Amino acid sequence: MKIKVGIVGCGSICQYRHAPEYANNPNVQIVAFYDPNEERAEKMVEKYGGYVAKSYEEIIEDPNIDAISDCSTNEMHHIVTCKALRNNKHVLCEKPMAISVELAEEMVKASNETGKILMIDHNQRLAAGHIKAKEILKSGELGRVLTFHTVFGHKGPEYWSVNKSNSTWFFNKNRSVLGVAGDLGIHKIDLIRYLLEDDIVEVSSFESTLDKKDDKGNKIEVSDNMVCILRTEKGSLGTAAFSWTYYGNEDNSTTLYCEKGIMKIYGDPSYQIIITKFNGDEILYRTGAIQTNDNQTSTGIIDEFISSILEKRRPLITGEDGLKVLKVVFAAIESSKKGIKIRL
């Protein structure tokens, strides 16, 4: 049985990740593409087959389509995803899942009421180094995580997005809304929840627009940097930094300081996990480099989404997971604006 898929939005995330990963899955048939820029959709059809839809509604309402990837822009996610769920489609939605907590709650409600799968593309959970790191943590080898530091930064979306310019929608307040926190921060907050099997309950943060300008030379209206202090429900403390102004190599690293040693994940080019035990012993793991904007490898997200449909089970990253992370992001933004710590 092949799952028939339609993709809404044909920007970089579709071109580099969703479309090729669907094409490589033997249980998938790509049926349709839609993008407001019809030429982008046409190029996808030339490469992967299917038809060019004239609207996203055409894909959503096609009775032959079982599932969609919602690769639209942030302000459209709740609209496209809710309509798709209520038209009997399973949905893999890009992150951030919505531009407000209330809209994300509507998406979860639509999934629950229809019984259709809603999966959010927090793909860091499926990186080989993170899977191995969680396995090590669960073994108890390092004991409890006491503190942590996680970071995600690169040169900025103008180097990644489809038009490769400062006119990117990521810099548009009305479309991006959340800036770097919604683009990069949301990944690392979800990762900490996943690795620690713990929820973030308190946040204090700073955010600012330090350097980015739009195509008219004006300072962008969303933040290009955020730094957070986080407390988890079980008592772990940590810091998190997200940036669009790392003008060198991408940094996507996490360090966990545990009762019996330290684990550094994706902080070294040769060894993806480095563990230093309390007694000084060092253990090195090679799991393969994490995917970056310059190193496009399979995320595993599409395979997980399709498997969850075929196996009729909850996906690894649910709508509820996306909602919890979004609440932390909005708490961080509120903390920065008000200059106070926020309890979730």
mmCIF file of C-alpha atoms in Angstrom:
data_model
loop_
_atom_site.group_PDB
_atom_site.id
_atom_site.type_symbol
_atom_site.label_atom_id
_atom_site.label_comp_id
_atom_site.label_asym_id
_atom_site.label_seq_id
_atom_site.Cartn_x
_atom_site.Cartn_y
_atom_site.Cartn_z
ATOM 1 C CA MET A 1 0.000 0.000 0.000
ATOM 2 C CA LYS A 2 1.360 3.392 -1.015
ATOM 3 C CA ILE A 3 0.471 6.513 0.942
ATOM 4 C CA LYS A 4 -0.500 9.236 -1.517
ATOM 5 C CA VAL A 5 0.955 12.583 -0.522
ATOM 6 C CA GLY A 6 0.472 16.220 -1.450
ATOM 7 C CA ILE A 7 2.920 18.989 -0.515
ATOM 8 C CA VAL A 8 1.769 22.540 0.231
ATOM 9 C CA GLY A 9 4.653 24.983 -0.152
ATOM 10 C CA CYS A 10 7.643 24.413 -2.439
ATOM 11 C CA GLY A 11 10.355 26.474 -0.770
ATOM 12 C CA SER A 12 13.702 25.187 0.459
ATOM 13 C CA ILE A 13 12.296 22.868 3.127
ATOM 14 C CA CYS A 14 10.250 21.081 0.455
ATOM 15 C CA GLN A 15 13.041 21.068 -2.118
ATOM 16 C CA TYR A 16 15.831 19.810 0.139
ATOM 17 C CA ARG A 17 13.979 17.635 2.628
ATOM 18 C CA HIS A 18 10.305 16.735 2.213
ATOM 19 C CA ALA A 19 10.150 15.994 -1.514
ATOM 20 C CA PRO A 20 13.395 13.965 -1.797
ATOM 21 C CA GLU A 21 12.657 12.027 1.396
ATOM 22 C CA TYR A 22 9.156 11.138 0.188
ATOM 23 C CA ALA A 23 10.622 10.107 -3.166
ATOM 24 C CA ASN A 24 13.074 7.790 -1.381
ATOM 25 C CA ASN A 25 10.347 6.099 0.662
ATOM 26 C CA PRO A 26 9.007 2.996 -1.167
ATOM 27 C CA ASN A 27 5.617 3.360 0.541
ATOM 28 C CA VAL A 28 4.913 6.825 -0.880
ATOM 29 C CA GLN A 29 3.499 8.228 -4.095
ATOM 30 C CA ILE A 30 3.762 12.006 -4.451
ATOM 31 C CA VAL A 31 0.503 13.147 -6.048
ATOM 32 C CA ALA A 32 0.547 16.950 -6.048
ATOM 33 C CA PHE A 33 2.461 20.137 -5.259
ATOM 34 C CA TYR A 34 1.185 23.631 -4.543
ATOM 35 C CA ASP A 35 3.040 26.904 -4.131
ATOM 36 C CA PRO A 36 1.868 30.520 -4.606
ATOM 37 C CA ASN A 37 4.806 30.755 -7.009
ATOM 38 C CA GLU A 38 3.549 28.258 -9.593
ATOM 39 C CA GLU A 39 6.962 27.919 -11.226
ATOM 40 C CA ARG A 40 8.354 26.343 -8.047
ATOM 41 C CA ALA A 41 5.568 23.767 -8.021
ATOM 42 C CA GLU A 42 6.145 23.036 -11.708
ATOM 43 C CA LYS A 43 9.830 22.316 -11.039
ATOM 44 C CA MET A 44 8.871 19.878 -8.282
ATOM 45 C CA VAL A 45 6.438 18.085 -10.588
ATOM 46 C CA GLU A 46 9.084 17.845 -13.318
ATOM 47 C CA LYS A 47 11.415 16.173 -10.830
ATOM 48 C CA TYR A 48 9.040 14.023 -8.765
ATOM 49 C CA GLY A 49 5.831 13.632 -10.779
ATOM 50 C CA GLY A 50 2.252 14.413 -9.818
ATOM 51 C CA TYR A 51 0.287 17.514 -10.744
ATOM 52 C CA VAL A 52 0.519 21.237 -10.025
ATOM 53 C CA ALA A 53 -2.413 22.288 -7.849
ATOM 54 C CA LYS A 54 -3.928 25.717 -8.432
ATOM 55 C CA SER A 55 -4.574 26.214 -4.701
ATOM 56 C CA TYR A 56 -3.768 24.500 -1.426
ATOM 57 C CA GLU A 57 -7.494 23.755 -1.134
ATOM 58 C CA GLU A 58 -7.251 21.646 -4.277
ATOM 59 C CA ILE A 59 -4.733 19.369 -2.555
ATOM 60 C CA ILE A 60 -6.673 19.293 0.703
ATOM 61 C CA GLU A 61 -9.911 18.396 -1.059
ATOM 62 C CA ASP A 62 -8.423 15.746 -3.382
ATOM 63 C CA PRO A 63 -10.006 12.450 -2.208
ATOM 64 C CA ASN A 64 -7.061 10.477 -3.625
ATOM 65 C CA ILE A 65 -4.578 12.133 -1.253
ATOM 66 C CA ASP A 66 -4.021 10.458 2.128
ATOM 67 C CA ALA A 67 -1.565 12.865 3.722
ATOM 68 C CA ILE A 68 0.011 16.267 3.261
ATOM 69 C CA SER A 69 3.194 18.029 4.227
ATOM 70 C CA ASP A 70 2.360 21.554 5.340
ATOM 71 C CA CYS A 71 5.450 23.475 4.222
ATOM 72 C CA SER A 72 3.620 26.791 4.027
ATOM 73 C CA THR A 73 4.836 29.889 5.870
ATOM 74 C CA ASN A 74 4.324 30.225 9.628
ATOM 75 C CA GLU A 75 1.150 32.319 9.525
ATOM 76 C CA MET A 76 -0.536 29.754 7.256
ATOM 77 C CA HIS A 77 0.200 26.563 9.206
ATOM 78 C CA HIS A 78 -2.933 26.549 11.342
ATOM 79 C CA ILE A 79 -5.146 27.303 8.341
ATOM 80 C CA VAL A 80 -3.716 24.663 5.998
ATOM 81 C CA THR A 81 -3.266 21.997 8.673
ATOM 82 C CA CYS A 82 -6.701 22.354 10.279
ATOM 83 C CA LYS A 83 -8.444 22.258 6.902
ATOM 84 C CA ALA A 84 -6.420 19.222 5.855
ATOM 85 C CA LEU A 85 -7.161 17.317 9.064
ATOM 86 C CA ARG A 86 -10.861 18.063 8.718
ATOM 87 C CA ASN A 87 -10.707 16.864 5.104
ATOM 88 C CA ASN A 88 -9.566 13.422 6.240
ATOM 89 C CA LYS A 89 -5.826 13.951 5.693
ATOM 90 C CA HIS A 90 -2.924 13.066 7.961
ATOM 91 C CA VAL A 91 -0.587 16.068 8.333
ATOM 92 C CA LEU A 92 3.130 16.575 8.791
ATOM 93 C CA CYS A 93 3.399 20.257 9.700
ATOM 94 C CA GLU A 94 6.581 22.288 9.605
ATOM 95 C CA LYS A 95 7.678 24.151 12.700
ATOM 96 C CA PRO A 96 6.745 26.353 14.417
ATOM 97 C CA MET A 97 3.336 24.714 14.241
ATOM 98 C CA ALA A 98 1.458 28.001 14.674
ATOM 99 C CA ILE A 99 1.893 31.705 15.401
ATOM 100 C CA SER A 100 -0.025 31.553 18.697
ATOM 101 C CA VAL A 101 -0.742 29.019 21.403
ATOM 102 C CA GLU A 102 -4.480 29.312 20.769
ATOM 103 C CA LEU A 103 -4.089 28.439 17.077
ATOM 104 C CA ALA A 104 -1.864 25.485 17.940
ATOM 105 C CA GLU A 105 -4.548 24.270 20.333
ATOM 106 C CA GLU A 106 -7.053 24.382 17.456
ATOM 107 C CA MET A 107 -4.737 22.175 15.401
ATOM 108 C CA VAL A 108 -4.438 19.611 18.192
ATOM 109 C CA LYS A 109 -8.204 19.686 18.647
ATOM 110 C CA ALA A 110 -8.752 19.058 14.918
ATOM 111 C CA SER A 111 -6.411 16.051 15.059
ATOM 112 C CA ASN A 112 -8.094 14.616 18.135
ATOM 113 C CA GLU A 113 -11.607 15.104 16.768
ATOM 114 C CA THR A 114 -10.862 13.598 13.357
ATOM 115 C CA GLY A 115 -8.533 10.827 14.519
ATOM 116 C CA LYS A 116 -6.008 11.914 11.898
ATOM 117 C CA ILE A 117 -2.287 12.065 12.659
ATOM 118 C CA LEU A 118 -0.722 15.455 13.277
ATOM 119 C CA MET A 119 3.074 15.286 13.381
ATOM 120 C CA ILE A 120 5.351 18.313 13.841
ATOM 121 C CA ASP A 121 8.730 18.484 12.098
ATOM 122 C CA HIS A 122 11.016 18.761 15.128
ATOM 123 C CA ASN A 123 13.606 16.682 13.322
ATOM 124 C CA GLN A 124 16.430 16.923 15.867
ATOM 125 C CA ARG A 125 14.903 14.017 17.785
ATOM 126 C CA LEU A 126 15.780 11.750 14.885
ATOM 127 C CA ALA A 127 19.429 12.804 14.485
ATOM 128 C CA ALA A 128 21.601 9.728 15.126
ATOM 129 C CA GLY A 129 23.673 11.476 17.797
ATOM 130 C CA HIS A 130 20.588 12.507 19.721
ATOM 131 C CA ILE A 131 19.094 9.014 19.528
ATOM 132 C CA LYS A 132 22.351 7.578 20.899
ATOM 133 C CA ALA A 133 22.561 10.279 23.573
ATOM 134 C CA LYS A 134 19.085 9.428 24.817
ATOM 135 C CA GLU A 135 19.975 5.729 24.891
ATOM 136 C CA ILE A 136 23.013 6.533 27.075
ATOM 137 C CA LEU A 137 20.942 8.718 29.408
ATOM 138 C CA LYS A 138 18.273 6.050 29.805
ATOM 139 C CA SER A 139 20.936 3.465 30.693
ATOM 140 C CA GLY A 140 21.760 5.453 33.829
ATOM 141 C CA GLU A 141 25.461 5.433 32.972
ATOM 142 C CA LEU A 142 25.780 9.158 33.652
ATOM 143 C CA GLY A 143 23.065 9.519 36.254
ATOM 144 C CA ARG A 144 20.698 12.462 36.336
ATOM 145 C CA VAL A 145 21.177 15.551 34.152
ATOM 146 C CA LEU A 146 21.901 18.401 36.551
ATOM 147 C CA THR A 147 22.511 21.259 34.124
ATOM 148 C CA PHE A 148 22.688 21.688 30.370
ATOM 149 C CA HIS A 149 23.635 24.077 27.583
ATOM 150 C CA THR A 150 22.183 23.892 24.093
ATOM 151 C CA VAL A 151 22.774 26.128 21.091
ATOM 152 C CA PHE A 152 21.614 26.455 17.499
ATOM 153 C CA GLY A 153 23.031 29.172 15.305
ATOM 154 C CA HIS A 154 23.958 29.817 11.676
ATOM 155 C CA LYS A 155 24.423 32.693 9.236
ATOM 156 C CA GLY A 156 20.703 33.266 8.848
ATOM 157 C CA PRO A 157 17.711 32.255 6.712
ATOM 158 C CA GLU A 158 18.691 34.553 3.856
ATOM 159 C CA TYR A 159 21.410 31.987 3.081
ATOM 160 C CA TRP A 160 18.970 29.045 3.266
ATOM 161 C CA SER A 161 15.535 30.197 2.097
ATOM 162 C CA VAL A 162 14.464 29.704 -1.483
ATOM 163 C CA ASN A 163 15.146 33.230 -2.761
ATOM 164 C CA LYS A 164 18.559 33.525 -1.012
ATOM 165 C CA SER A 165 18.102 37.214 -0.202
ATOM 166 C CA ASN A 166 17.181 39.621 2.586
ATOM 167 C CA SER A 167 13.637 39.702 1.197
ATOM 168 C CA THR A 168 13.073 36.281 2.808
ATOM 169 C CA TRP A 169 9.710 35.884 4.576
ATOM 170 C CA PHE A 170 11.601 34.833 7.724
ATOM 171 C CA PHE A 171 12.398 38.534 8.243
ATOM 172 C CA ASN A 172 8.751 39.595 7.802
ATOM 173 C CA LYS A 173 7.053 40.142 11.189
ATOM 174 C CA ASN A 174 3.577 39.339 9.849
ATOM 175 C CA ARG A 175 4.665 36.009 8.378
ATOM 176 C CA SER A 176 7.501 34.784 10.586
ATOM 177 C CA VAL A 177 6.114 36.298 13.833
ATOM 178 C CA LEU A 178 8.567 34.416 16.084
ATOM 179 C CA GLY A 179 11.899 35.193 14.414
ATOM 180 C CA VAL A 180 14.891 33.094 15.416
ATOM 181 C CA ALA A 181 13.015 31.570 18.377
ATOM 182 C CA GLY A 182 10.477 29.975 16.045
ATOM 183 C CA ASP A 183 13.036 29.002 13.429
ATOM 184 C CA LEU A 184 15.879 27.567 15.515
ATOM 185 C CA GLY A 185 14.986 27.841 19.195
ATOM 186 C CA ILE A 186 11.957 25.642 18.907
ATOM 187 C CA HIS A 187 14.189 22.736 17.793
ATOM 188 C CA LYS A 188 16.436 22.885 20.841
ATOM 189 C CA ILE A 189 13.628 23.312 23.353
ATOM 190 C CA ASP A 190 11.967 20.211 21.927
ATOM 191 C CA LEU A 191 15.303 18.382 22.026
ATOM 192 C CA ILE A 192 15.807 19.108 25.730
ATOM 193 C CA ARG A 193 12.295 17.838 26.488
ATOM 194 C CA TYR A 194 13.059 14.696 24.488
ATOM 195 C CA LEU A 195 16.507 13.941 25.893
ATOM 196 C CA LEU A 196 15.652 14.648 29.516
ATOM 197 C CA GLU A 197 12.078 13.300 29.324
ATOM 198 C CA ASP A 198 11.139 16.406 31.253
ATOM 199 C CA ASP A 199 9.087 19.555 30.733
ATOM 200 C CA ILE A 200 10.351 23.123 30.946
ATOM 201 C CA VAL A 201 8.380 24.970 33.624
ATOM 202 C CA GLU A 202 10.213 28.274 34.010
ATOM 203 C CA VAL A 203 12.041 30.554 31.595
ATOM 204 C CA SER A 204 13.932 33.829 31.674
ATOM 205 C CA SER A 205 15.307 35.263 28.452
ATOM 206 C CA PHE A 206 16.815 38.084 26.442
ATOM 207 C CA GLU A 207 16.153 38.604 22.734
ATOM 208 C CA SER A 208 17.294 41.264 20.322
ATOM 209 C CA THR A 209 17.810 42.195 16.692
ATOM 210 C CA LEU A 210 21.556 42.690 16.646
ATOM 211 C CA ASP A 211 22.504 42.703 12.991
ATOM 212 C CA LYS A 212 19.950 41.584 10.398
ATOM 213 C CA LYS A 213 18.482 44.022 7.888
ATOM 214 C CA ASP A 214 15.743 43.551 5.297
ATOM 215 C CA ASP A 215 16.058 44.105 1.559
ATOM 216 C CA LYS A 216 15.495 47.855 2.059
ATOM 217 C CA GLY A 217 18.332 48.123 4.549
ATOM 218 C CA ASN A 218 16.064 48.467 7.576
ATOM 219 C CA LYS A 219 16.535 46.580 10.818
ATOM 220 C CA ILE A 220 14.259 43.534 10.743
ATOM 221 C CA GLU A 221 11.225 43.511 13.061
ATOM 222 C CA VAL A 222 11.834 40.023 14.497
ATOM 223 C CA SER A 223 14.700 38.985 16.756
ATOM 224 C CA ASP A 224 17.835 37.487 15.258
ATOM 225 C CA ASN A 225 19.218 36.351 18.650
ATOM 226 C CA MET A 226 17.795 34.890 21.863
ATOM 227 C CA VAL A 227 19.430 33.593 25.046
ATOM 228 C CA CYS A 228 17.374 31.726 27.659
ATOM 229 C CA ILE A 229 17.719 30.309 31.158
ATOM 230 C CA LEU A 230 15.468 27.290 31.665
ATOM 231 C CA ARG A 231 14.255 25.236 34.630
ATOM 232 C CA THR A 232 12.667 21.815 34.138
ATOM 233 C CA GLU A 233 9.939 20.163 36.158
ATOM 234 C CA LYS A 234 12.420 17.673 37.666
ATOM 235 C CA GLY A 235 14.761 20.489 38.664
ATOM 236 C CA SER A 236 17.449 20.585 35.957
ATOM 237 C CA LEU A 237 18.770 24.038 35.060
ATOM 238 C CA GLY A 238 20.098 25.052 31.677
ATOM 239 C CA THR A 239 20.868 27.714 29.132
ATOM 240 C CA ALA A 240 19.879 27.900 25.483
ATOM 241 C CA ALA A 241 21.113 30.239 22.753
ATOM 242 C CA PHE A 242 19.635 30.693 19.280
ATOM 243 C CA SER A 243 21.161 32.881 16.588
ATOM 244 C CA TRP A 244 20.971 33.975 12.976
ATOM 245 C CA THR A 245 24.319 35.771 13.278
ATOM 246 C CA TYR A 246 26.895 32.993 13.606
ATOM 247 C CA TYR A 247 28.971 34.126 10.628
ATOM 248 C CA GLY A 248 31.122 31.034 10.387
ATOM 249 C CA ASN A 249 30.359 27.378 10.904
ATOM 250 C CA GLU A 250 26.912 26.373 12.079
ATOM 251 C CA ASP A 251 26.720 25.480 15.787
ATOM 252 C CA ASN A 252 24.109 22.876 16.714
ATOM 253 C CA SER A 253 25.602 21.499 19.915
ATOM 254 C CA THR A 254 24.313 20.389 23.300
ATOM 255 C CA THR A 255 26.224 19.681 26.493
ATOM 256 C CA LEU A 256 24.709 17.747 29.390
ATOM 257 C CA TYR A 257 26.357 17.977 32.815
ATOM 258 C CA CYS A 258 25.324 14.867 34.722
ATOM 259 C CA GLU A 259 25.914 13.319 38.147
ATOM 260 C CA LYS A 260 28.602 10.962 36.819
ATOM 261 C CA GLY A 261 30.142 12.900 33.959
ATOM 262 C CA ILE A 262 29.664 15.224 30.996
ATOM 263 C CA MET A 263 28.215 14.443 27.565
ATOM 264 C CA LYS A 264 28.983 16.738 24.621
ATOM 265 C CA ILE A 265 26.784 16.187 21.563
ATOM 266 C CA TYR A 266 27.636 17.490 18.070
ATOM 267 C CA GLY A 267 30.340 19.781 19.424
ATOM 268 C CA ASP A 268 33.288 18.047 17.719
ATOM 269 C CA PRO A 269 33.724 17.417 13.956
ATOM 270 C CA SER A 270 35.239 13.957 14.459
ATOM 271 C CA TYR A 271 33.192 12.543 17.315
ATOM 272 C CA GLN A 272 29.502 13.325 17.548
ATOM 273 C CA ILE A 273 29.333 12.334 21.227
ATOM 274 C CA ILE A 274 32.159 12.806 23.715
ATOM 275 C CA ILE A 275 31.646 11.564 27.261
ATOM 276 C CA THR A 276 34.042 12.493 30.041
ATOM 277 C CA LYS A 277 33.467 10.430 33.180
ATOM 278 C CA PHE A 278 33.889 11.676 36.750
ATOM 279 C CA ASN A 279 37.241 9.812 36.955
ATOM 280 C CA GLY A 280 38.523 11.382 33.734
ATOM 281 C CA ASP A 281 37.886 8.430 31.411
ATOM 282 C CA GLU A 282 36.779 9.502 27.935
ATOM 283 C CA ILE A 283 34.367 7.639 25.651
ATOM 284 C CA LEU A 284 34.036 8.674 22.006
ATOM 285 C CA TYR A 285 31.183 7.905 19.611
ATOM 286 C CA ARG A 286 30.916 8.390 15.869
ATOM 287 C CA THR A 287 27.271 8.491 14.756
ATOM 288 C CA GLY A 288 27.585 10.616 11.605
ATOM 289 C CA ALA A 289 27.382 14.389 11.266
ATOM 290 C CA ILE A 290 24.143 16.194 12.001
ATOM 291 C CA GLN A 291 22.262 17.600 9.030
ATOM 292 C CA THR A 292 23.060 21.242 8.322
ATOM 293 C CA ASN A 293 22.044 23.774 5.687
ATOM 294 C CA ASP A 294 25.271 22.877 3.864
ATOM 295 C CA ASN A 295 25.045 19.131 4.528
ATOM 296 C CA GLN A 296 21.642 17.911 3.397
ATOM 297 C CA THR A 297 21.104 14.352 4.555
ATOM 298 C CA SER A 298 17.927 12.454 5.377
ATOM 299 C CA THR A 299 16.213 13.661 8.540
ATOM 300 C CA GLY A 300 14.203 10.467 9.068
ATOM 301 C CA ILE A 301 11.110 12.611 9.603
ATOM 302 C CA ILE A 302 9.294 11.465 6.465
ATOM 303 C CA ASP A 303 9.947 7.789 7.211
ATOM 304 C CA GLU A 304 8.600 8.240 10.757
ATOM 305 C CA PHE A 305 5.494 10.061 9.491
ATOM 306 C CA ILE A 306 4.710 7.406 6.870
ATOM 307 C CA SER A 307 5.396 4.561 9.311
ATOM 308 C CA SER A 308 3.022 6.072 11.864
ATOM 309 C CA ILE A 309 0.271 6.178 9.223
ATOM 310 C CA LEU A 310 0.853 2.605 8.058
ATOM 311 C CA GLU A 311 1.135 1.277 11.604
ATOM 312 C CA LYS A 312 -1.815 3.369 12.847
ATOM 313 C CA ARG A 313 0.087 4.735 15.823
ATOM 314 C CA ARG A 314 1.076 8.056 17.340
ATOM 315 C CA PRO A 315 4.141 9.601 15.687
ATOM 316 C CA LEU A 316 7.332 10.340 17.608
ATOM 317 C CA ILE A 317 6.561 14.077 17.605
ATOM 318 C CA THR A 318 2.868 14.780 18.172
ATOM 319 C CA GLY A 319 0.801 17.922 17.950
ATOM 320 C CA GLU A 320 0.797 17.971 21.746
ATOM 321 C CA ASP A 321 4.609 18.010 21.710
ATOM 322 C CA GLY A 322 4.579 20.926 19.306
ATOM 323 C CA LEU A 323 2.096 22.787 21.507
ATOM 324 C CA LYS A 324 4.208 22.346 24.653
ATOM 325 C CA VAL A 325 7.304 23.675 22.924
ATOM 326 C CA LEU A 326 5.403 26.620 21.456
ATOM 327 C CA LYS A 327 4.242 27.590 24.960
ATOM 328 C CA VAL A 328 7.886 27.740 26.064
ATOM 329 C CA VAL A 329 8.826 29.909 23.066
ATOM 330 C CA PHE A 330 6.041 32.385 23.787
ATOM 331 C CA ALA A 331 6.989 32.406 27.476
ATOM 332 C CA ALA A 332 10.577 33.229 26.468
ATOM 333 C CA ILE A 333 9.397 36.094 24.257
ATOM 334 C CA GLU A 334 7.161 37.404 27.051
ATOM 335 C CA SER A 335 10.044 37.153 29.541
ATOM 336 C CA SER A 336 12.277 39.231 27.306
ATOM 337 C CA LYS A 337 9.630 41.898 26.708
ATOM 338 C CA LYS A 338 8.655 42.247 30.372
ATOM 339 C CA GLY A 339 12.067 41.661 31.915
ATOM 340 C CA ILE A 340 10.751 38.965 34.245
ATOM 341 C CA LYS A 341 10.925 35.207 34.538
ATOM 342 C CA ILE A 342 7.807 33.361 33.361
ATOM 343 C CA ARG A 343 6.341 30.286 35.006
ATOM 344 C CA LEU A 344 4.543 27.938 32.643
#
